[in-house]
CSV table of C-alpha atoms and ligand atoms in Angstrom, one decimal:
chain,number,residue,atom,x,y,z
A,4,UNK,CA,114.7,34.4,-214.4
A,5,UNK,CA,112.7,36.4,-216.9
A,6,UNK,CA,111.8,34.6,-220.1
A,7,UNK,CA,112.1,36.1,-223.6
A,8,UNK,CA,109.7,35.4,-226.4
A,9,UNK,CA,111.9,35.4,-229.5
A,10,UNK,CA,111.8,34.8,-233.2
A,11,UNK,CA,114.9,33.5,-235.0
A,12,UNK,CA,116.9,35.9,-237.2
A,13,UNK,CA,115.9,33.8,-240.3
A,14,UNK,CA,112.3,34.8,-239.8
A,15,UNK,CA,113.1,38.6,-239.7
A,16,UNK,CA,113.6,38.8,-243.5
A,17,UNK,CA,114.0,36.4,-246.4
A,18,UNK,CA,117.5,37.6,-247.0
A,19,UNK,CA,118.7,36.7,-243.5
A,20,UNK,CA,118.3,32.9,-243.8
A,21,UNK,CA,122.1,32.2,-243.9
A,22,UNK,CA,124.1,32.2,-240.8
A,23,UNK,CA,126.1,34.1,-239.5
A,24,UNK,CA,124.3,37.4,-240.0
A,25,UNK,CA,126.9,39.9,-241.3
A,26,UNK,CA,126.2,43.6,-240.7
A,27,UNK,CA,128.7,46.2,-242.0
A,28,UNK,CA,128.9,49.9,-242.9
A,29,UNK,CA,130.6,53.0,-241.6
A,30,UNK,CA,130.7,54.1,-238.0
A,31,UNK,CA,128.9,57.3,-239.2
A,32,UNK,CA,127.1,58.4,-242.3
A,33,UNK,CA,129.2,61.4,-243.4
A,34,UNK,CA,128.0,62.3,-246.9
A,35,UNK,CA,125.8,60.9,-249.6
A,36,UNK,CA,128.8,60.0,-251.6
A,37,UNK,CA,130.6,58.3,-248.7
A,38,UNK,CA,127.6,56.2,-247.8
A,39,UNK,CA,126.6,55.2,-251.3
A,40,UNK,CA,130.0,54.3,-252.4
A,41,UNK,CA,130.5,52.2,-249.2
A,42,UNK,CA,127.2,50.5,-249.8
A,43,UNK,CA,128.0,49.7,-253.4
A,44,UNK,CA,131.2,48.0,-252.4
A,45,UNK,CA,129.6,46.1,-249.5
A,46,UNK,CA,126.9,44.9,-251.9
A,47,UNK,CA,129.6,43.0,-253.8
A,48,UNK,CA,130.4,41.0,-250.7
A,49,UNK,CA,127.9,38.2,-250.7
A,50,UNK,CA,127.9,37.6,-246.9
A,51,UNK,CA,127.0,41.2,-246.1
A,52,UNK,CA,123.2,41.5,-245.7
A,53,UNK,CA,122.7,44.6,-243.7
A,54,UNK,CA,124.3,48.0,-243.9
A,55,UNK,CA,124.9,50.0,-240.7
A,56,UNK,CA,125.4,53.7,-240.3
A,57,UNK,CA,125.5,56.0,-237.2
A,58,UNK,CA,123.2,59.0,-237.8
A,59,UNK,CA,123.1,60.5,-234.3
A,60,UNK,CA,126.3,59.6,-232.5
A,61,UNK,CA,126.3,59.7,-228.7
A,62,UNK,CA,130.0,60.7,-228.1
A,63,UNK,CA,132.1,61.0,-225.0
A,64,UNK,CA,133.2,64.5,-225.9
A,65,UNK,CA,130.9,67.2,-227.3
A,66,UNK,CA,133.8,68.2,-229.5
A,67,UNK,CA,133.7,65.0,-231.5
A,68,UNK,CA,131.6,64.5,-234.6
A,69,UNK,CA,128.1,63.9,-233.5
A,70,UNK,CA,126.5,62.7,-236.7
A,71,UNK,CA,124.8,64.3,-239.7
A,72,UNK,CA,121.2,63.8,-238.4
A,73,UNK,CA,118.1,63.1,-240.4
A,74,UNK,CA,119.6,63.9,-243.8
A,75,UNK,CA,121.7,60.7,-243.3
A,76,UNK,CA,118.6,58.7,-243.3
A,77,UNK,CA,117.7,59.9,-246.8
A,78,UNK,CA,121.2,58.8,-248.0
A,79,UNK,CA,120.7,55.4,-246.3
A,80,UNK,CA,117.3,55.0,-248.0
A,81,UNK,CA,119.0,55.7,-251.4
A,82,UNK,CA,121.6,53.1,-250.5
A,83,UNK,CA,118.9,50.6,-249.7
A,84,UNK,CA,117.0,51.3,-252.9
A,85,UNK,CA,120.1,50.9,-255.0
A,86,UNK,CA,121.7,47.8,-253.3
A,87,UNK,CA,118.8,46.0,-251.8
A,88,UNK,CA,120.7,45.6,-248.6
A,89,UNK,CA,118.7,46.0,-245.4
A,90,UNK,CA,119.6,49.0,-243.2
A,91,UNK,CA,120.2,49.5,-239.5
A,92,UNK,CA,120.7,52.6,-237.4
A,93,UNK,CA,121.4,53.4,-233.8
A,94,UNK,CA,118.5,55.2,-232.1
A,95,UNK,CA,118.8,57.2,-228.9
A,96,UNK,CA,115.3,58.9,-228.6
A,97,UNK,CA,111.7,58.2,-229.6
A,98,UNK,CA,112.1,61.0,-232.2
A,99,UNK,CA,115.0,59.1,-233.8
A,100,UNK,CA,112.7,56.0,-234.0
A,101,UNK,CA,110.0,58.0,-235.6
A,102,UNK,CA,112.4,59.3,-238.3
A,103,UNK,CA,113.8,55.8,-238.9
A,104,UNK,CA,110.4,54.4,-239.4
A,105,UNK,CA,109.6,57.2,-241.8
A,106,UNK,CA,112.7,56.4,-243.8
A,107,UNK,CA,112.2,52.6,-244.0
A,108,UNK,CA,115.0,51.6,-241.8
A,109,UNK,CA,114.7,47.8,-241.4
A,110,UNK,CA,116.5,47.2,-238.0
A,111,UNK,CA,117.1,49.5,-235.0
A,112,UNK,CA,120.0,49.2,-232.7
A,113,UNK,CA,120.5,50.5,-229.2
A,114,UNK,CA,124.0,51.7,-228.4
A,115,UNK,CA,126.1,50.8,-225.4
A,116,UNK,CA,125.6,54.3,-223.8
A,117,UNK,CA,121.8,54.1,-224.1
A,118,UNK,CA,121.4,50.5,-223.0
A,119,UNK,CA,123.0,51.4,-219.7
A,120,UNK,CA,120.1,53.7,-218.9
A,121,UNK,CA,116.7,52.2,-218.0
A,122,UNK,CA,115.0,55.6,-218.2
A,123,UNK,CA,115.9,56.1,-221.9
A,124,UNK,CA,115.1,52.5,-222.6
A,125,UNK,CA,111.7,52.7,-221.1
A,126,UNK,CA,110.9,55.7,-223.4
A,127,UNK,CA,112.3,53.9,-226.4
A,128,UNK,CA,110.4,50.7,-225.7
A,129,UNK,CA,107.2,52.6,-225.1
A,130,UNK,CA,107.5,54.3,-228.5
A,131,UNK,CA,107.8,50.8,-230.2
A,132,UNK,CA,104.7,49.3,-228.7
A,133,UNK,CA,102.7,47.7,-231.5
A,134,UNK,CA,105.5,48.1,-234.0
A,135,UNK,CA,107.0,45.1,-235.7
A,136,UNK,CA,110.7,45.8,-236.2
A,137,UNK,CA,113.9,44.0,-235.1
A,138,UNK,CA,115.9,45.6,-232.4
A,139,UNK,CA,119.6,44.8,-231.6
A,140,UNK,CA,120.7,45.7,-228.1
A,141,UNK,CA,124.4,46.4,-227.4
A,142,UNK,CA,125.7,45.5,-224.0
A,143,UNK,CA,125.9,48.3,-221.5
A,144,UNK,CA,129.4,50.0,-221.2
A,145,UNK,CA,130.0,48.3,-217.9
A,146,UNK,CA,129.9,44.5,-217.4
A,147,UNK,CA,126.4,44.2,-215.9
A,148,UNK,CA,124.6,41.3,-217.5
A,149,UNK,CA,121.4,41.8,-215.6
A,150,UNK,CA,121.1,45.4,-216.9
A,151,UNK,CA,121.7,44.0,-220.5
A,152,UNK,CA,119.0,41.4,-219.9
A,153,UNK,CA,116.7,44.1,-218.4
A,154,UNK,CA,117.1,46.2,-221.5
A,155,UNK,CA,116.2,43.2,-223.8
A,156,UNK,CA,113.3,42.4,-221.6
A,157,UNK,CA,111.9,45.9,-221.8
A,158,UNK,CA,111.7,45.7,-225.6
A,159,UNK,CA,110.3,42.2,-225.4
A,160,UNK,CA,107.6,43.3,-223.0
A,161,UNK,CA,106.2,45.8,-225.5
A,162,UNK,CA,106.0,43.1,-228.1
A,163,UNK,CA,109.4,43.2,-229.9
A,164,UNK,CA,110.3,39.6,-230.4
A,165,UNK,CA,112.8,40.1,-233.2
A,166,UNK,CA,115.6,40.7,-230.7
A,167,UNK,CA,119.3,40.1,-230.7
A,168,UNK,CA,122.1,41.1,-228.3
A,169,UNK,CA,125.3,42.8,-229.6
A,170,UNK,CA,128.5,42.0,-227.7
A,171,UNK,CA,130.8,45.1,-228.1
A,172,UNK,CA,133.0,44.5,-225.0
A,173,UNK,CA,133.2,46.5,-221.8
A,174,UNK,CA,135.1,49.6,-220.8
A,175,UNK,CA,138.3,48.6,-219.2
A,176,UNK,CA,139.4,49.8,-215.7
A,177,UNK,CA,142.8,50.2,-217.0
A,178,UNK,CA,143.9,50.7,-220.6
A,179,UNK,CA,144.5,47.4,-222.4
A,180,UNK,CA,145.6,46.5,-225.9
A,181,UNK,CA,142.0,46.4,-226.9
A,182,UNK,CA,139.5,49.4,-226.7
A,183,UNK,CA,137.0,47.3,-224.8
A,184,UNK,CA,137.6,44.1,-222.9
A,185,UNK,CA,135.6,41.2,-224.4
A,186,UNK,CA,134.9,39.4,-221.1
A,187,UNK,CA,133.6,36.4,-223.2
A,188,UNK,CA,132.3,34.9,-220.1
A,189,UNK,CA,129.4,37.4,-220.1
A,190,UNK,CA,128.0,36.7,-223.6
A,191,UNK,CA,128.6,33.0,-223.0
A,192,UNK,CA,126.5,33.1,-219.8
A,193,UNK,CA,123.9,35.1,-221.6
A,194,UNK,CA,123.8,32.3,-224.3
A,195,UNK,CA,123.6,29.7,-221.6
A,196,UNK,CA,120.6,31.4,-220.0
A,197,UNK,CA,118.9,32.3,-223.3
A,198,UNK,CA,119.9,29.7,-225.9
A,199,UNK,CA,117.4,31.2,-228.4
A,200,UNK,CA,118.7,34.8,-228.1
A,201,UNK,CA,120.9,35.6,-231.1
A,202,UNK,CA,124.2,37.2,-230.1
A,203,UNK,CA,126.0,39.3,-232.6
A,204,UNK,CA,129.7,40.2,-231.9
A,205,UNK,CA,131.0,43.7,-232.8
A,206,UNK,CA,134.8,43.1,-233.1
A,207,UNK,CA,135.3,46.7,-234.3
A,208,UNK,CA,134.4,48.3,-231.0
A,209,UNK,CA,136.1,45.5,-228.9
A,210,UNK,CA,139.3,45.9,-230.9
A,211,UNK,CA,139.5,49.7,-231.5
A,212,UNK,CA,142.1,49.0,-234.1
A,213,UNK,CA,142.1,47.1,-237.4
A,214,UNK,CA,144.8,44.6,-236.4
A,215,UNK,CA,142.7,42.7,-233.8
A,216,UNK,CA,139.4,42.5,-235.6
A,217,UNK,CA,140.1,39.2,-237.4
A,218,UNK,CA,141.1,37.3,-234.2
A,219,UNK,CA,138.1,38.6,-232.3
A,220,UNK,CA,135.7,37.8,-235.1
A,221,UNK,CA,137.1,34.3,-235.4
A,222,UNK,CA,136.8,33.7,-231.7
A,223,UNK,CA,133.1,34.9,-231.8
A,224,UNK,CA,132.3,32.5,-234.6
A,225,UNK,CA,134.1,29.7,-232.7
A,226,UNK,CA,132.0,30.4,-229.7
A,227,UNK,CA,128.9,30.0,-231.7
A,228,UNK,CA,127.8,33.7,-232.0
A,229,UNK,CA,125.1,34.3,-234.5
A,230,UNK,CA,126.6,37.2,-236.4
A,231,UNK,CA,129.1,39.9,-236.7
A,232,UNK,CA,128.8,43.7,-237.0
A,233,UNK,CA,132.0,45.2,-238.5
A,234,UNK,CA,132.6,48.8,-239.3
A,235,UNK,CA,133.6,49.5,-242.9
A,236,UNK,CA,134.3,52.9,-244.5
A,237,UNK,CA,135.2,53.6,-248.2
A,238,UNK,CA,138.3,55.6,-247.0
A,239,UNK,CA,139.0,54.7,-243.4
A,240,UNK,CA,141.8,57.3,-242.8
A,241,UNK,CA,139.4,60.1,-243.6
A,242,UNK,CA,136.6,58.8,-241.3
A,243,UNK,CA,135.1,61.4,-239.0
A,244,UNK,CA,134.7,58.8,-236.2
A,245,UNK,CA,136.5,55.6,-235.2
A,246,UNK,CA,139.0,56.0,-238.1
A,247,UNK,CA,141.5,53.6,-236.5
A,248,UNK,CA,139.1,50.6,-236.4
A,249,UNK,CA,137.3,50.9,-239.7
A,250,UNK,CA,138.1,48.5,-242.6
A,251,UNK,CA,137.9,49.4,-246.2
A,252,UNK,CA,135.3,47.2,-248.0
A,253,UNK,CA,138.3,45.3,-249.6
A,254,UNK,CA,139.8,44.6,-246.2
A,255,UNK,CA,136.4,43.4,-245.0
A,256,UNK,CA,136.0,41.1,-247.9
A,257,UNK,CA,139.5,39.6,-247.3
A,258,UNK,CA,138.6,39.2,-243.6
A,259,UNK,CA,135.3,37.6,-244.3
A,260,UNK,CA,136.7,35.2,-246.8
A,261,UNK,CA,139.4,34.1,-244.4
A,262,UNK,CA,137.3,33.4,-241.4
A,263,UNK,CA,136.5,29.8,-240.6
A,264,UNK,CA,132.8,29.3,-240.4
A,265,UNK,CA,132.7,25.5,-240.0
A,266,UNK,CA,133.1,25.9,-236.3
A,267,UNK,CA,129.4,26.5,-236.4
A,268,UNK,CA,129.0,22.8,-236.2
A,269,UNK,CA,130.2,23.1,-232.6
A,270,UNK,CA,127.5,25.6,-231.8
A,271,UNK,CA,124.8,23.2,-230.5
A,272,UNK,CA,127.4,21.2,-228.6
A,273,UNK,CA,128.9,24.3,-227.1
A,274,UNK,CA,125.6,25.5,-225.8
A,275,UNK,CA,125.4,22.3,-223.7
A,276,UNK,CA,129.1,21.6,-223.2
A,277,UNK,CA,129.5,23.1,-219.7
A,278,UNK,CA,133.1,22.2,-219.4
A,279,UNK,CA,134.0,24.1,-222.6
A,280,UNK,CA,132.0,27.0,-221.3
A,281,UNK,CA,133.8,27.0,-217.9
A,282,UNK,CA,137.1,26.9,-219.7
A,283,UNK,CA,136.3,29.9,-221.8
A,284,UNK,CA,135.3,31.8,-218.7
A,285,UNK,CA,138.6,30.9,-217.0
A,286,UNK,CA,140.6,31.9,-220.1
A,287,UNK,CA,138.9,35.2,-220.2
A,288,UNK,CA,139.5,35.9,-216.5
A,289,UNK,CA,143.2,34.7,-216.7
A,290,UNK,CA,143.7,37.1,-219.6
A,291,UNK,CA,142.3,40.0,-217.6
A,292,UNK,CA,144.6,39.1,-214.7
A,293,UNK,CA,147.6,39.2,-216.9
A,294,UNK,CA,146.6,42.5,-218.4
A,295,UNK,CA,146.2,43.9,-214.8
A,296,UNK,CA,149.6,42.5,-213.7
A,297,UNK,CA,151.2,44.1,-216.7
A,298,UNK,CA,149.5,47.4,-215.8
A,299,UNK,CA,150.8,47.0,-212.3
A,300,UNK,CA,154.4,46.5,-213.5
A,301,UNK,CA,154.2,49.7,-215.6
A,302,UNK,CA,153.4,51.6,-212.5
A,303,UNK,CA,156.1,49.8,-210.6
A,304,UNK,CA,158.5,51.1,-213.3
A,305,UNK,CA,157.3,54.6,-212.7
A,306,UNK,CA,157.9,54.2,-208.9
A,307,UNK,CA,161.4,53.0,-209.8
A,308,UNK,CA,162.1,56.2,-211.7
A,309,UNK,CA,160.7,58.3,-208.8
A,310,UNK,CA,162.8,56.4,-206.2
A,311,UNK,CA,165.9,56.8,-208.3
A,312,UNK,CA,165.4,60.6,-208.6
A,313,UNK,CA,164.7,61.0,-204.9
A,314,UNK,CA,167.4,58.6,-203.7
A,315,UNK,CA,164.9,56.3,-201.9
A,316,UNK,CA,165.6,52.6,-201.3
A,317,UNK,CA,163.8,49.9,-203.2
A,318,UNK,CA,162.7,47.6,-200.5
A,319,UNK,CA,160.5,49.2,-197.8
A,320,UNK,CA,159.5,46.6,-195.3
A,321,UNK,CA,156.6,48.6,-193.8
A,322,UNK,CA,155.0,49.0,-197.3
A,323,UNK,CA,155.4,45.3,-198.0
A,324,UNK,CA,153.7,44.3,-194.8
A,325,UNK,CA,150.9,46.8,-195.4
A,326,UNK,CA,150.3,45.3,-198.9
A,327,UNK,CA,150.2,41.7,-197.5
A,328,UNK,CA,147.8,42.7,-194.7
A,329,UNK,CA,145.4,44.6,-196.8
A,330,UNK,CA,145.3,42.0,-199.6
A,331,UNK,CA,145.0,39.0,-197.3
A,332,UNK,CA,142.2,40.7,-195.5
A,333,UNK,CA,140.3,41.3,-198.8
A,334,UNK,CA,141.2,37.9,-200.2
A,335,UNK,CA,140.1,36.0,-197.1
A,336,UNK,CA,136.7,37.7,-197.2
A,337,UNK,CA,136.4,36.4,-200.8
A,338,UNK,CA,137.1,32.9,-199.8
A,339,UNK,CA,140.9,32.6,-200.7
A,340,UNK,CA,143.3,30.9,-198.3
A,341,UNK,CA,145.8,32.9,-196.3
A,342,UNK,CA,148.6,30.7,-197.5
A,343,UNK,CA,147.8,31.2,-201.2
A,344,UNK,CA,147.4,34.9,-200.7
A,345,UNK,CA,150.7,35.3,-199.0
A,346,UNK,CA,152.5,33.3,-201.7
A,347,UNK,CA,150.8,35.2,-204.5
A,348,UNK,CA,151.4,38.7,-203.1
A,349,UNK,CA,155.0,37.8,-202.2
A,350,UNK,CA,155.6,36.7,-205.8
A,351,UNK,CA,154.2,39.8,-207.2
A,352,UNK,CA,156.2,41.9,-204.8
A,353,UNK,CA,159.4,40.0,-205.7
A,354,UNK,CA,158.8,40.6,-209.4
A,355,UNK,CA,158.2,44.3,-208.7
A,356,UNK,CA,161.5,44.6,-206.8
A,357,UNK,CA,163.3,43.0,-209.8
A,358,UNK,CA,161.6,45.5,-212.1
A,359,UNK,CA,162.4,48.5,-209.9
A,360,UNK,CA,166.0,47.3,-209.6
A,361,UNK,CA,166.2,47.2,-213.4
A,362,UNK,CA,164.9,50.7,-213.7
A,363,UNK,CA,167.1,52.1,-210.9
A,364,UNK,CA,170.3,50.5,-212.1
A,365,UNK,CA,169.8,51.7,-215.7
A,366,UNK,CA,172.5,54.2,-216.6
A,367,UNK,CA,171.4,57.6,-217.9
A,368,UNK,CA,172.1,58.0,-221.6
B,671,PEP,C1,128.8,52.4,-233.0
B,671,PEP,O1,128.4,51.3,-233.3
B,671,PEP,O2,129.3,53.2,-233.8
B,671,PEP,C2,128.8,52.8,-231.5
B,671,PEP,C3,128.8,54.1,-231.2
B,671,PEP,O3,128.9,51.7,-230.7
B,671,PEP,P1,128.8,51.6,-229.1
B,671,PEP,O4,127.4,52.0,-228.8
B,671,PEP,O5,129.1,50.1,-229.0
B,671,PEP,O6,129.9,52.4,-228.5
B,672,MN,MN1,131.9,53.4,-234.1
């Protein structure tokens, strides 16, 4: 297992001595006015120590807002001068890093799309050799902890020891209530392997909507995470990116003042309490199973509609046998007993028939 040579967050800057580290700011810098007014409001919230802003936004679609570019760094520098808050920016190329250093950005962060790509990371790390700046590494989009560690290691190898991981959840196979599935078992395992690696949770990108941010932030604190990165915009409805998940500074203040921080006392216990850790892993997996079952039932409903329209029968024995055979074969290879598999698949099948029956017997309005 690779080792990481790390310095605690409290040594990064005098203003960061208090735990947890709270980073906030807009998803994207949009205008000088937007960034400065957000920063002024955030400055009033005592727990917020670092302002974030996306300047170059790696987006899924080229038609989405891709950031204002270098001019945004000038606005951020003004915000820093006026408020005294530290600044952090996502960098995607060595040129971005150079611009950030020129503009006195205090902390760099690596986004989820970049941290999935070792070729980009090698270039970014090479350009930081000999430079003393903290780097926050978001988890890769897909749940590959080794890749996440590899990215952290690449920065550590060039001498960056002010390092932290950011947990922003993982892209779901199927749509769930959250934008990204937390899979808490992964950051917990990372913490188990590297107890000195600070982990910051990004509830905004896990939630994808403002309603779930509190719950996720609270859970992260309970699990002993070292900080939170939460998006905040002076006028969320008008935001050019991630409008649904940004809090106004007032909402952020309310959220931060209602979180329970005293769970921090559990932190050192938790690191060593294996049973608690295993239970968290089980809870996370159970939750994902339930989400998948619900997704399955949605599709069952659609099949019901289709069968109704085409006058097909609900129960099709051949199909049932095929499902049993296929899944017991897969499950047996994964170490599950035949008896358990047959019971499980039959129960799921039975529930599906009930659901289809409901759909098919529904009278047209
Ligand atoms: C962001 O922080 O605005 C962002 C783009 O996040 P991620 O890389 O986690 O998708
Ligand atoms: Mn965002």
